[in-house]
Coordinates of C-alpha atoms and ligand atoms in Angstrom, one line a residue:
X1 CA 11.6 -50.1 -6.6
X2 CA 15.1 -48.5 -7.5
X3 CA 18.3 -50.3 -5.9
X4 CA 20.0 -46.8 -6.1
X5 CA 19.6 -43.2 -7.5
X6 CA 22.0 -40.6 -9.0
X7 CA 20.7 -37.0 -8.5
X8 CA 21.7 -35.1 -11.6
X9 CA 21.5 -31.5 -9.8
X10 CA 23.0 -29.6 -7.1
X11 CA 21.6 -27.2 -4.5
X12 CA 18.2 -27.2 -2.8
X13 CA 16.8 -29.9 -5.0
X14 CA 19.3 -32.4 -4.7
X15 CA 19.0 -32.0 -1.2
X16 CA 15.3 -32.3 -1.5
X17 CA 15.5 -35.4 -3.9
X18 CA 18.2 -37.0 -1.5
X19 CA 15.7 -36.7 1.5
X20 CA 13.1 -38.4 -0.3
X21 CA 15.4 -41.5 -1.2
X22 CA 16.4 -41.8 2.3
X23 CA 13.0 -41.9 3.6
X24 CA 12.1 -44.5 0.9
X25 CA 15.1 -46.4 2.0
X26 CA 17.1 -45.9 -1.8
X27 CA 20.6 -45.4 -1.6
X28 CA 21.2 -42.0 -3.5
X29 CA 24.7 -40.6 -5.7
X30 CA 25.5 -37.2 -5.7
X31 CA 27.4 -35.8 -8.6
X32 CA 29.6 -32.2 -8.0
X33 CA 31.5 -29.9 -9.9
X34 CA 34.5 -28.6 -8.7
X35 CA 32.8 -25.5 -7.3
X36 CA 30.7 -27.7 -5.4
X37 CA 33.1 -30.0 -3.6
X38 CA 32.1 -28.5 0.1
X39 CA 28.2 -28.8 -1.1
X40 CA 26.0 -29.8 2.1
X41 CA 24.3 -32.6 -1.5
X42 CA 27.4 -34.1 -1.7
X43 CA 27.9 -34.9 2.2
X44 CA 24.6 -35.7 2.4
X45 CA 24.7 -38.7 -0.7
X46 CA 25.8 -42.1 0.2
X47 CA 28.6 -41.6 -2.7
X48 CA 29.3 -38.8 -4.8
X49 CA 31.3 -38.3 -7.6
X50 CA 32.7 -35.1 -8.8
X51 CA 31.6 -34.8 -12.8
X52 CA 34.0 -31.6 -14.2
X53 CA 34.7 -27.8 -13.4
X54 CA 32.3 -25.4 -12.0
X55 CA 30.9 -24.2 -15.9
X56 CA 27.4 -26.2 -15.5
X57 CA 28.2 -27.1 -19.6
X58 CA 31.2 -28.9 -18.0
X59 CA 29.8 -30.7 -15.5
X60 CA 26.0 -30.6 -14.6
X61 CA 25.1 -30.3 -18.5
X62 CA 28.0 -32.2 -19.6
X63 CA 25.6 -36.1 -20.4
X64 CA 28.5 -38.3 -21.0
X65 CA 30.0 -37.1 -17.9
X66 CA 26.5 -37.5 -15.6
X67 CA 26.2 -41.4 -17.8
X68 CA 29.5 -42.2 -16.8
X69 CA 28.7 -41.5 -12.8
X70 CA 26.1 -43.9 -13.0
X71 CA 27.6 -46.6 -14.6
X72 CA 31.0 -46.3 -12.2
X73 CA 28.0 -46.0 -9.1
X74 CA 25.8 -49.3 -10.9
X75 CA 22.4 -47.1 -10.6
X76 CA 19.5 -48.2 -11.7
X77 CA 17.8 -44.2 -11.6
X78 CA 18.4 -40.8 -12.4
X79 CA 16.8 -38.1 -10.8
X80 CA 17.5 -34.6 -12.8
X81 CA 15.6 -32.1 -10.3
X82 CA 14.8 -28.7 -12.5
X83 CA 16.9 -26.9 -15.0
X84 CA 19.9 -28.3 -16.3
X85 CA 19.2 -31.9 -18.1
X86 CA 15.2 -32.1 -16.5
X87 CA 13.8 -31.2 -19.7
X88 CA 16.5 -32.4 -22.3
X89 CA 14.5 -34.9 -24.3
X90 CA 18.0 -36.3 -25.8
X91 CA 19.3 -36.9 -22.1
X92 CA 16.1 -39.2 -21.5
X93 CA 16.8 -41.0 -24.5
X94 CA 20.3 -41.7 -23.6
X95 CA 19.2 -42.8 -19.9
X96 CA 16.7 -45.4 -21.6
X97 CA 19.4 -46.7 -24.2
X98 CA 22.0 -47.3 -21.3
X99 CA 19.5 -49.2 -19.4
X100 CA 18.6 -46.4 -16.4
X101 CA 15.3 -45.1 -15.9
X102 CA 14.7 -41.5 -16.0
X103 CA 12.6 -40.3 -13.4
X104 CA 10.1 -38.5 -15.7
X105 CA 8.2 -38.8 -18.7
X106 CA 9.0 -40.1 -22.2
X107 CA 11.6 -39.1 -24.2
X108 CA 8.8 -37.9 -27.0
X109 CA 6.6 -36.1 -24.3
X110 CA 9.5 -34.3 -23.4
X111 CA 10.2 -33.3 -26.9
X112 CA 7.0 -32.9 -27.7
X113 CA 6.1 -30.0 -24.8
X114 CA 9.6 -28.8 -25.5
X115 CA 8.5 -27.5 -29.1
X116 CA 6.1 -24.8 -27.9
X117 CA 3.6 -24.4 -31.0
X118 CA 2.8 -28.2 -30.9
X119 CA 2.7 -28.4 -27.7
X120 CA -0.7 -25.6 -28.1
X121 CA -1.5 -27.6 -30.6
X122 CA -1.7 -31.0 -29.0
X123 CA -3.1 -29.1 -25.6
X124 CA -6.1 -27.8 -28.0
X125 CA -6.7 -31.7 -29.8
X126 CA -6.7 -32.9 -26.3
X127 CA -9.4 -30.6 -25.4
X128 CA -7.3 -27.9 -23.2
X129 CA -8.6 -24.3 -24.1
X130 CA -6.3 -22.4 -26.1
X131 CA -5.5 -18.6 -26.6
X132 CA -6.9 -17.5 -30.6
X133 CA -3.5 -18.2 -32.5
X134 CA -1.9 -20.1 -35.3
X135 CA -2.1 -23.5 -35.9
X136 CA 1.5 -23.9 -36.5
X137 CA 4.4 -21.9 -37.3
X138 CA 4.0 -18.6 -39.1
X139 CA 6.5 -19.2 -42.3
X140 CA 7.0 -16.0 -44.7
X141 CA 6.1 -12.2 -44.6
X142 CA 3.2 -12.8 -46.3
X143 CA 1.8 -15.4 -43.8
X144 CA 2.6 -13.1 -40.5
X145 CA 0.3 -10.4 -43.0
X146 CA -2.5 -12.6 -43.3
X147 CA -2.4 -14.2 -39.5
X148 CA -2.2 -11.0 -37.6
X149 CA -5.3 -9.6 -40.2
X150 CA -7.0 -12.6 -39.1
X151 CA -6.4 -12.5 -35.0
X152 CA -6.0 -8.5 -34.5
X153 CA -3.6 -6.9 -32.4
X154 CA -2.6 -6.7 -30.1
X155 CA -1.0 -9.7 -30.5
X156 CA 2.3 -11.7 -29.2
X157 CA 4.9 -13.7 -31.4
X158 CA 6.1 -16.8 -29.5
X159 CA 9.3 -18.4 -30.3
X160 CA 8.7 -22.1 -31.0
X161 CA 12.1 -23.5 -29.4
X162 CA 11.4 -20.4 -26.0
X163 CA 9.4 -20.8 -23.2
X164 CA 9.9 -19.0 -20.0
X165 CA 9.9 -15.6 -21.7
X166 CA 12.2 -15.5 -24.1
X167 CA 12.0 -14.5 -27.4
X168 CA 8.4 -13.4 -27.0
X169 CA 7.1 -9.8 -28.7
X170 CA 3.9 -7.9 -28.1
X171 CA 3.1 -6.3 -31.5
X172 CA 0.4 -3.6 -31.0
X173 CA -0.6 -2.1 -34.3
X174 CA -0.2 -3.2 -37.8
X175 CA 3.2 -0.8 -38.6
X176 CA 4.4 -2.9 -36.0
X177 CA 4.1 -6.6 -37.3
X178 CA 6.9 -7.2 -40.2
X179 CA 9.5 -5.9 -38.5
X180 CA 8.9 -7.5 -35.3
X181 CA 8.1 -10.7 -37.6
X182 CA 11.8 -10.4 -38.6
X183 CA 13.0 -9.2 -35.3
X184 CA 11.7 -12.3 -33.6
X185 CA 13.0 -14.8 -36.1
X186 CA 16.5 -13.6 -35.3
X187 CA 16.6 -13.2 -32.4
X188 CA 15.1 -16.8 -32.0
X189 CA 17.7 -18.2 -34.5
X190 CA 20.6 -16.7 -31.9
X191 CA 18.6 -17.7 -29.1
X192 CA 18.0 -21.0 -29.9
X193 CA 19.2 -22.2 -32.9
X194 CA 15.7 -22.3 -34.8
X195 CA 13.7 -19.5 -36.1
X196 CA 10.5 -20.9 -36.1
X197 CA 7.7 -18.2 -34.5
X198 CA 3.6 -18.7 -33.8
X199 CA 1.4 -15.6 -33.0
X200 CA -1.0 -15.9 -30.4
X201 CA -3.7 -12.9 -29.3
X202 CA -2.4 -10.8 -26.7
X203 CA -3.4 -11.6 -23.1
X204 CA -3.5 -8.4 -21.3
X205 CA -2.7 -8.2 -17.6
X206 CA -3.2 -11.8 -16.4
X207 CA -2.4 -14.2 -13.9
X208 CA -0.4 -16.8 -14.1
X209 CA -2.0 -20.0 -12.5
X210 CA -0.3 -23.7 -13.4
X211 CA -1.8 -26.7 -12.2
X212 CA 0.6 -29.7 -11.4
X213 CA -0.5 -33.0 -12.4
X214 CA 1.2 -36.5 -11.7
X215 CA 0.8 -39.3 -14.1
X216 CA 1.6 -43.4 -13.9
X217 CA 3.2 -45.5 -16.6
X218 CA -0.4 -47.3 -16.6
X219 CA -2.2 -44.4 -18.4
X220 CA -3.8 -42.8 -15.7
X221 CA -3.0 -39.1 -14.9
X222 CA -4.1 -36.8 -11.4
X223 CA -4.3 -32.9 -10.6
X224 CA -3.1 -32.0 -7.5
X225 CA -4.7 -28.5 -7.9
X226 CA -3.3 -25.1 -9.2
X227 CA -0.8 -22.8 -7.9
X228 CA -0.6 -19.1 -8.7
X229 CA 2.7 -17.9 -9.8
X230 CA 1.8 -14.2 -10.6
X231 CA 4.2 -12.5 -8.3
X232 CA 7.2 -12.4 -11.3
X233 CA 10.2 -10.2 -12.5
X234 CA 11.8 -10.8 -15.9
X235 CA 9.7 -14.1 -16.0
X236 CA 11.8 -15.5 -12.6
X237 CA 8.7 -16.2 -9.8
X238 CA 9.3 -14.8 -6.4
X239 CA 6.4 -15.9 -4.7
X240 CA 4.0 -18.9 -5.6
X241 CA 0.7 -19.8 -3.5
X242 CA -1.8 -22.6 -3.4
X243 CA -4.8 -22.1 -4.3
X244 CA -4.6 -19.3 -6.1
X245 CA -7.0 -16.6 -4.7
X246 CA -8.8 -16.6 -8.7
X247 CA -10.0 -20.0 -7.9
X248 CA -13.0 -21.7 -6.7
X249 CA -13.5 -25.1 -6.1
X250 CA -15.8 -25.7 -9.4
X251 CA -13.2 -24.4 -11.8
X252 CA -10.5 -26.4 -9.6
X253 CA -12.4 -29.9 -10.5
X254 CA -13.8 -28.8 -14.0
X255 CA -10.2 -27.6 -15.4
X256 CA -8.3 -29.7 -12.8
X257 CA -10.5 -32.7 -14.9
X258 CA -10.2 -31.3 -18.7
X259 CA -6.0 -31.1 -17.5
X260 CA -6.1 -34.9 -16.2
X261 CA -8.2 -36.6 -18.8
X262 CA -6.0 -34.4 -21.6
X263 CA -2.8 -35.3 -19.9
X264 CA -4.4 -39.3 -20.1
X265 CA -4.5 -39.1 -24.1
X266 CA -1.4 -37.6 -24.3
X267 CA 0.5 -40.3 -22.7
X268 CA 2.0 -38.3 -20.1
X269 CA 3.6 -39.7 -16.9
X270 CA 6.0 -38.6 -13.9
X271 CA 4.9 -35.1 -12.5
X272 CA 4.0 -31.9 -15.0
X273 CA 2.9 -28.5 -14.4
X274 CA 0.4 -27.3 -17.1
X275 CA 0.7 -23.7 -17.2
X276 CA -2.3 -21.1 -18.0
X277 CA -3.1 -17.6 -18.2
X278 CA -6.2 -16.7 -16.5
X279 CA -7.5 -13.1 -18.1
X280 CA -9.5 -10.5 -16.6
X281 CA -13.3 -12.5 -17.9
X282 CA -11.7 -15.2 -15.6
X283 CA -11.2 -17.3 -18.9
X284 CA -8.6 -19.7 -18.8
X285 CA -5.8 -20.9 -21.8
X286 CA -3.1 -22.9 -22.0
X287 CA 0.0 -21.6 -22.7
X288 CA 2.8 -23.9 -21.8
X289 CA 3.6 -27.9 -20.4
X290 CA 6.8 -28.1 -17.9
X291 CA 8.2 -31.5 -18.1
X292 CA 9.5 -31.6 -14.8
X293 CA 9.4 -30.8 -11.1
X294 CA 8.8 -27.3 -10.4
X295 CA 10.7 -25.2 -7.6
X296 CA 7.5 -24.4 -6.7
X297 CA 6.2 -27.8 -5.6
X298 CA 6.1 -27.6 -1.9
X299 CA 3.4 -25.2 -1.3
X300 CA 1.2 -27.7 -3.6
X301 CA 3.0 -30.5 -1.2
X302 CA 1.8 -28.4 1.8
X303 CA -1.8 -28.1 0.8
X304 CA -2.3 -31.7 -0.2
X305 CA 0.3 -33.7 1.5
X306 CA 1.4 -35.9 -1.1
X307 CA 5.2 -35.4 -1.2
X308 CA 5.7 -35.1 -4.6
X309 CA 8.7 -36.3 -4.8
X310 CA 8.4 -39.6 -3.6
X311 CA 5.4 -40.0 -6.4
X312 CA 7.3 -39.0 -8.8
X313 CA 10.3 -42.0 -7.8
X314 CA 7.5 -44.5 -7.1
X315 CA 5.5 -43.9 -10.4
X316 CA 8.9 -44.2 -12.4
X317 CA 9.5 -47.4 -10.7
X318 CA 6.0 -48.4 -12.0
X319 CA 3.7 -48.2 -9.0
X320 CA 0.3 -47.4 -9.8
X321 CA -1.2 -43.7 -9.1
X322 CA -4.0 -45.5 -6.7
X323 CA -1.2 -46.8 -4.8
X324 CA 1.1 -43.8 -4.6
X325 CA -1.4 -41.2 -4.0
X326 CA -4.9 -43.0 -2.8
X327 CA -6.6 -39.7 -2.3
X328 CA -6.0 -36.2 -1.2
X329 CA -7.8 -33.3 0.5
X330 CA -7.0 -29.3 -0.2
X331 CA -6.4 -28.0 3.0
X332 CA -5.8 -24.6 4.0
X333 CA -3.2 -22.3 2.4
X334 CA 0.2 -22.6 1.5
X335 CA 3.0 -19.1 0.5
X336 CA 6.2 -19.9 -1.1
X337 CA 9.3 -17.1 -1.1
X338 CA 12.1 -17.7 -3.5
X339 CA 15.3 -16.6 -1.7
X340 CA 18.1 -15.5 -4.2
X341 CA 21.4 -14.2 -3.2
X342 CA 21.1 -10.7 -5.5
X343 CA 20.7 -7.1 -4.9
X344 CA 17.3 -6.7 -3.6
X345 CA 16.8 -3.5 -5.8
X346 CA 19.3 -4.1 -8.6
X347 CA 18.3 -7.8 -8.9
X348 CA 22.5 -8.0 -9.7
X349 CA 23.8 -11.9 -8.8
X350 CA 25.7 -11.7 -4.9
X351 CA 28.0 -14.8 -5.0
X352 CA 29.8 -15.2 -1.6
X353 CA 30.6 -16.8 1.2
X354 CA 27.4 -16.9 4.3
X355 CA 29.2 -15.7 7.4
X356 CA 25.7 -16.0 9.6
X357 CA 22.1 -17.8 9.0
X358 CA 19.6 -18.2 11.1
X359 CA 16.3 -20.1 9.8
X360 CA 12.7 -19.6 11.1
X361 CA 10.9 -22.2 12.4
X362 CA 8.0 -23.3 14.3
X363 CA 4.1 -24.0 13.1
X364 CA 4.0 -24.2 9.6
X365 CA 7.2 -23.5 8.2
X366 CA 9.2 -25.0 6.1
X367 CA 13.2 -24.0 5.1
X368 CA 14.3 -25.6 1.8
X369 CA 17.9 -25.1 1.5
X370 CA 21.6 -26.2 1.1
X371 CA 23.1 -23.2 3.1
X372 CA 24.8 -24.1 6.1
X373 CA 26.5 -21.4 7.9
X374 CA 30.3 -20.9 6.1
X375 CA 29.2 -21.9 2.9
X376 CA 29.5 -20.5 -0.4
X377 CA 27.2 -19.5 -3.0
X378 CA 29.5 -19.6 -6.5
X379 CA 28.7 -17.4 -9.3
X380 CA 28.2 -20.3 -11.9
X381 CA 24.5 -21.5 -10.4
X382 CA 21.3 -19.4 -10.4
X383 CA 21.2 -17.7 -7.4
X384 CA 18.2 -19.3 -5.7
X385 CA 19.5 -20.2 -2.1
X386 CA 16.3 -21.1 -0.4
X387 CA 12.7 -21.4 -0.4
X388 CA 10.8 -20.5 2.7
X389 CA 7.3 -21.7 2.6
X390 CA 4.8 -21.3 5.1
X391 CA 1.1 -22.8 5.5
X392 CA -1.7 -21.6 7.8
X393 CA -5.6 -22.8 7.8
X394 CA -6.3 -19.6 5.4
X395 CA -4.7 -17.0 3.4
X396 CA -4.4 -14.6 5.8
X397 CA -3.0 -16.6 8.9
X398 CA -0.6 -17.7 5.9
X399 CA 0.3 -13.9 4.8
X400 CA 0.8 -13.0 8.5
X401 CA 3.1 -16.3 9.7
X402 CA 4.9 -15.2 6.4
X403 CA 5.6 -12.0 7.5
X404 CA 6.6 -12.9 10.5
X405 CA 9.1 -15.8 9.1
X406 CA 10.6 -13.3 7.3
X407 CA 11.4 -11.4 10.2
X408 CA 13.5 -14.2 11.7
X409 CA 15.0 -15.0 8.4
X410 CA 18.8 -14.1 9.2
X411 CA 21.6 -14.2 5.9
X412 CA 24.3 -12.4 5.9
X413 CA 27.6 -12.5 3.7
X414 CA 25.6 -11.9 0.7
X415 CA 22.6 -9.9 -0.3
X416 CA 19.2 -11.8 -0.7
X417 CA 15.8 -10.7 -2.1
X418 CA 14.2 -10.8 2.0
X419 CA 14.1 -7.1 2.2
X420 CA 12.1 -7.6 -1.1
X421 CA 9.8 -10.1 -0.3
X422 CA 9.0 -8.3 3.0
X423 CA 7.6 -5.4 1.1
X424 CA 6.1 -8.0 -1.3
X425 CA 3.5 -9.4 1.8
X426 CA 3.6 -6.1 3.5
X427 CA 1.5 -4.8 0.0
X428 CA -2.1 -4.5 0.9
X429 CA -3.3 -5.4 -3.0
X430 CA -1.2 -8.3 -2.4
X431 CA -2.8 -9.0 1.3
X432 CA -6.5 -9.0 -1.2
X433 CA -5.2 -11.8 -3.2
X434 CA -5.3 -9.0 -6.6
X435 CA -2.6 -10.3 -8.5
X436 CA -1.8 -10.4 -12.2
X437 CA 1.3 -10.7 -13.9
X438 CA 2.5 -7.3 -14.0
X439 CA 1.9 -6.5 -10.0
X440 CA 5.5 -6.8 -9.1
X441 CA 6.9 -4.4 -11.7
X442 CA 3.7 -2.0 -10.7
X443 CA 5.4 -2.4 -7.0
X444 CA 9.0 -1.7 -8.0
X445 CA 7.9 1.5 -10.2
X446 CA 9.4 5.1 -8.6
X447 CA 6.1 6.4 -6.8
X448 CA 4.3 8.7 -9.1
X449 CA 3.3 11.9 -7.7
X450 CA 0.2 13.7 -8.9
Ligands
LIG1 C1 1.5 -14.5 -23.1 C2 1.1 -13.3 -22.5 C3 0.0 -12.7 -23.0 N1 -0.6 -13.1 -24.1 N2 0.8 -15.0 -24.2 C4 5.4 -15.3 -20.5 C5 6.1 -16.6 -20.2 C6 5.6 -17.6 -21.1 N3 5.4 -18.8 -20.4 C7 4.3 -17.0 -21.6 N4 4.2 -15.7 -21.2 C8 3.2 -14.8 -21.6 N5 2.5 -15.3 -22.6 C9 -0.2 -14.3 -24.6 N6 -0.9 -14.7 -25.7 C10 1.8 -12.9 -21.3 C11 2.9 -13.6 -20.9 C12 3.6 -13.1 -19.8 C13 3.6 -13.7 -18.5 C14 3.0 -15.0 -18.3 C15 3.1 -15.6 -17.1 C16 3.8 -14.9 -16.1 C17 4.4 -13.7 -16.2 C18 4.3 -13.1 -17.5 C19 4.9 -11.9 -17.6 C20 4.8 -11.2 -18.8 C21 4.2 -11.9 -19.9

């Protein structure tokens, strides 16, 4: 096992990682920007050592400044949480060459899901379904012509280097394609540096339902069942839920089976969410591979009870997955609400300083959070401030203790999506479990009148 940890995040997570280490008995670093001095992650560390000014490229992003921390602190870890260096291939690398293991899977996995056309393309030679698409990148004019003759529209163009949304176009009739052909490419040259685009056949109206798998550095790879993420604005989730209401328990072991034994030739290790979009048929496609811990991981943690984040320490120490997670049963249902501090209606960032909070609690609930009453949120960060999830023997005990944690969810100081999410589990299509990707803009719409 690790002698010590550095947690390469701030917020909920690192608070989250930092609880895990203490309950395996790991020392743990924290390391702070400037803005983050006062952070309830850096009191809670053992050490903690403050890594630049607020600008995350200064500090959290900045990799010589993160290497340095753990070579002053002698660790022998790094945790990166999600976002920032979690899925930066080049940071692995550089944790491997100065002799600290990164807690996650290989540099080349990494880079390899990172590049999202051969990502597909490895999915679909490992035996994952696919949506109809290119093999690779779409090069010239005349190649866009020919591959969107051959798929039909409507179609979407992907940018290779995106994920998460961006640079993505629907193109619905043939008028439509060279223009957004060129449109694309520019905008994912600005975006990201590399122009490279795939099509893919347009999915209408789906749900979005990821399974999360964990893997050991011994070849052998687990699902821990799906999650449905379909409840999104702008490609941000606000609520997440396991098991998604679209699945039974034969598709759970037959795709939850094709994701393991693919993830197994693949080489993959640490914990991985393998995103899909399920259509309207009930067909399922991969779409995507997250490299990392997801924000969403506790409602999966809630319906299982394998803390996720201790697997994912112990398989990077080299445990084997038989050891860390011997077996598991799905057991009732688990909700997850983000908390952001923004304008519930405008969706605008609210940076600022809590004056009161007041957490639910009792049966089945579950704060995760690095608000303390007095603290301040700082406008450098996303603006996720806390994650209430709840579980309940089904999903509509679990709708109704939701509601009612919501209720004694007190923040004020700043605004915060609650007034949101209360309309969100108030919805009755969303009490029936009908969910697809565009439900949340459907509930935000100005009421139509006929
Ligand atoms: C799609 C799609 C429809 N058809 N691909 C959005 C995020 C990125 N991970 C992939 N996304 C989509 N890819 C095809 N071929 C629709 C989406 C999509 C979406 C997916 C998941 C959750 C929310 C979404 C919202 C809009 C579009």
């Amino acid at each position: 096992m690790f002698r010590k940890i550095l947690i390469a995040n701030r917020g909920e997570i690192a608070l989250r990682v930092i609880c895990a280490c203490k309950e395996l008995g790991i020392p743990t670093v924290a390391v702070f920007s400037e803005a983050d001095r006062n952070a309830l992650h850096v009191r809670f560390a053992d050490e903690a050592v403050c890594i630049g000014p607020p600008r995350a490229t200064d500090s959290y992003l900045n990799i010589p400044q993160v290497i340095s921390a753990a070579e002053i602190t002698n660790v022998d870890a790094i945790h990166p949480g999600y976002g920032f260096l979690a899925e930066n291939a080049n940071f692995a690398e550089v944790c491997e060459a100065s002799h600290i293991s990164f807690i996650g899977p290989s540099a080349e996995v990494i880079r390899m899901m990172g590049e999202k056309d051969r990502a597909r393309r490895e999915a679909a030679a490992a035996g994952l379904p696919v949506i109809p698409g290119t093999p690779g990148i779409v090069e010239d004019e005349h190649a866009a012509l020919r591959a969107a003759k051959e798929i039909s529209y409507p179609l979407m163009i992907k940018a290779s280097a995106g994920g998460g949304g961006r640079g993505m176009r629907i193109v619905r009739s043939a008028a439509e394609i060279l223009p957004a052909f060129q449109a694309a490419r520019n905008e994912a040259e600005q975006a990201f540096g590399v122009p490279d685009v795939y099509f893919e056949k347009y999915v209408e109206r789906p749900r979005h339902i990821e399974f999360q798998v964990l893997g050991d550095r011994h070849g052998r790879v687990m699902h821990l069942g799906e999650r449905e993420c379909s409840v999104q604005r702008r490609h941000q989730k606000l609520v997440e839920e396991a098991p998604s209401p679209a699945v039974d328990e034969s598709v759970r072991e037959s795709l939850g089976a094709r994701v393991a034994g693919a993830l197994e030739k693949i080489g993959y290790s640490g914990a991985g969410t393998v995103e899909f979009l399920r259509d309207a048929q009930g067909e399922f496609y991969f779409i995507e591979m997250n490299t990392r811990i997801q924000v969403e991981h506790p409602v999966t943690e809630s319906v299982t009870g394998v803390d996720l984040i201790k697997a994912q320490i112990r398989v990077a120490a080299g445990e084997k997955l038989e050891e860390v997670v011997p077996g598991y049963t799905l057991r009732g249902h688990a909700i997850e609400c983000r908390i952001n501090a923004e304008d519930p209606e405008t969706f605008a960032p609210s940076p600022g300083h809590i004056t009161a909070l007041n957490f639910p609690g009792g049966h089945g609930v579950r704060v995760d959070t690095a608000m303390y009453s007095d603290a301040v949120v700082p406008p450098y960060y996303d603006s996720l401030i806390a994650k209430l999830i709840v579980r309940a023997g089904d999903r509509a005990e679990c709708v109704a203790r939701m509601r009612r944690a919501l209720e004694m969810f007190v923040i004020e100081g700043v605004k915060t999506t609650i007034p949101l999410h209360r309309r969100i589990v108030d919805d009755p299509q969303f009490q029936r479990g009908e969910l697809h990707t565009g439900f949340l803009d459907h509930l935000l719409a100005p009421a139509e009148h006929a």
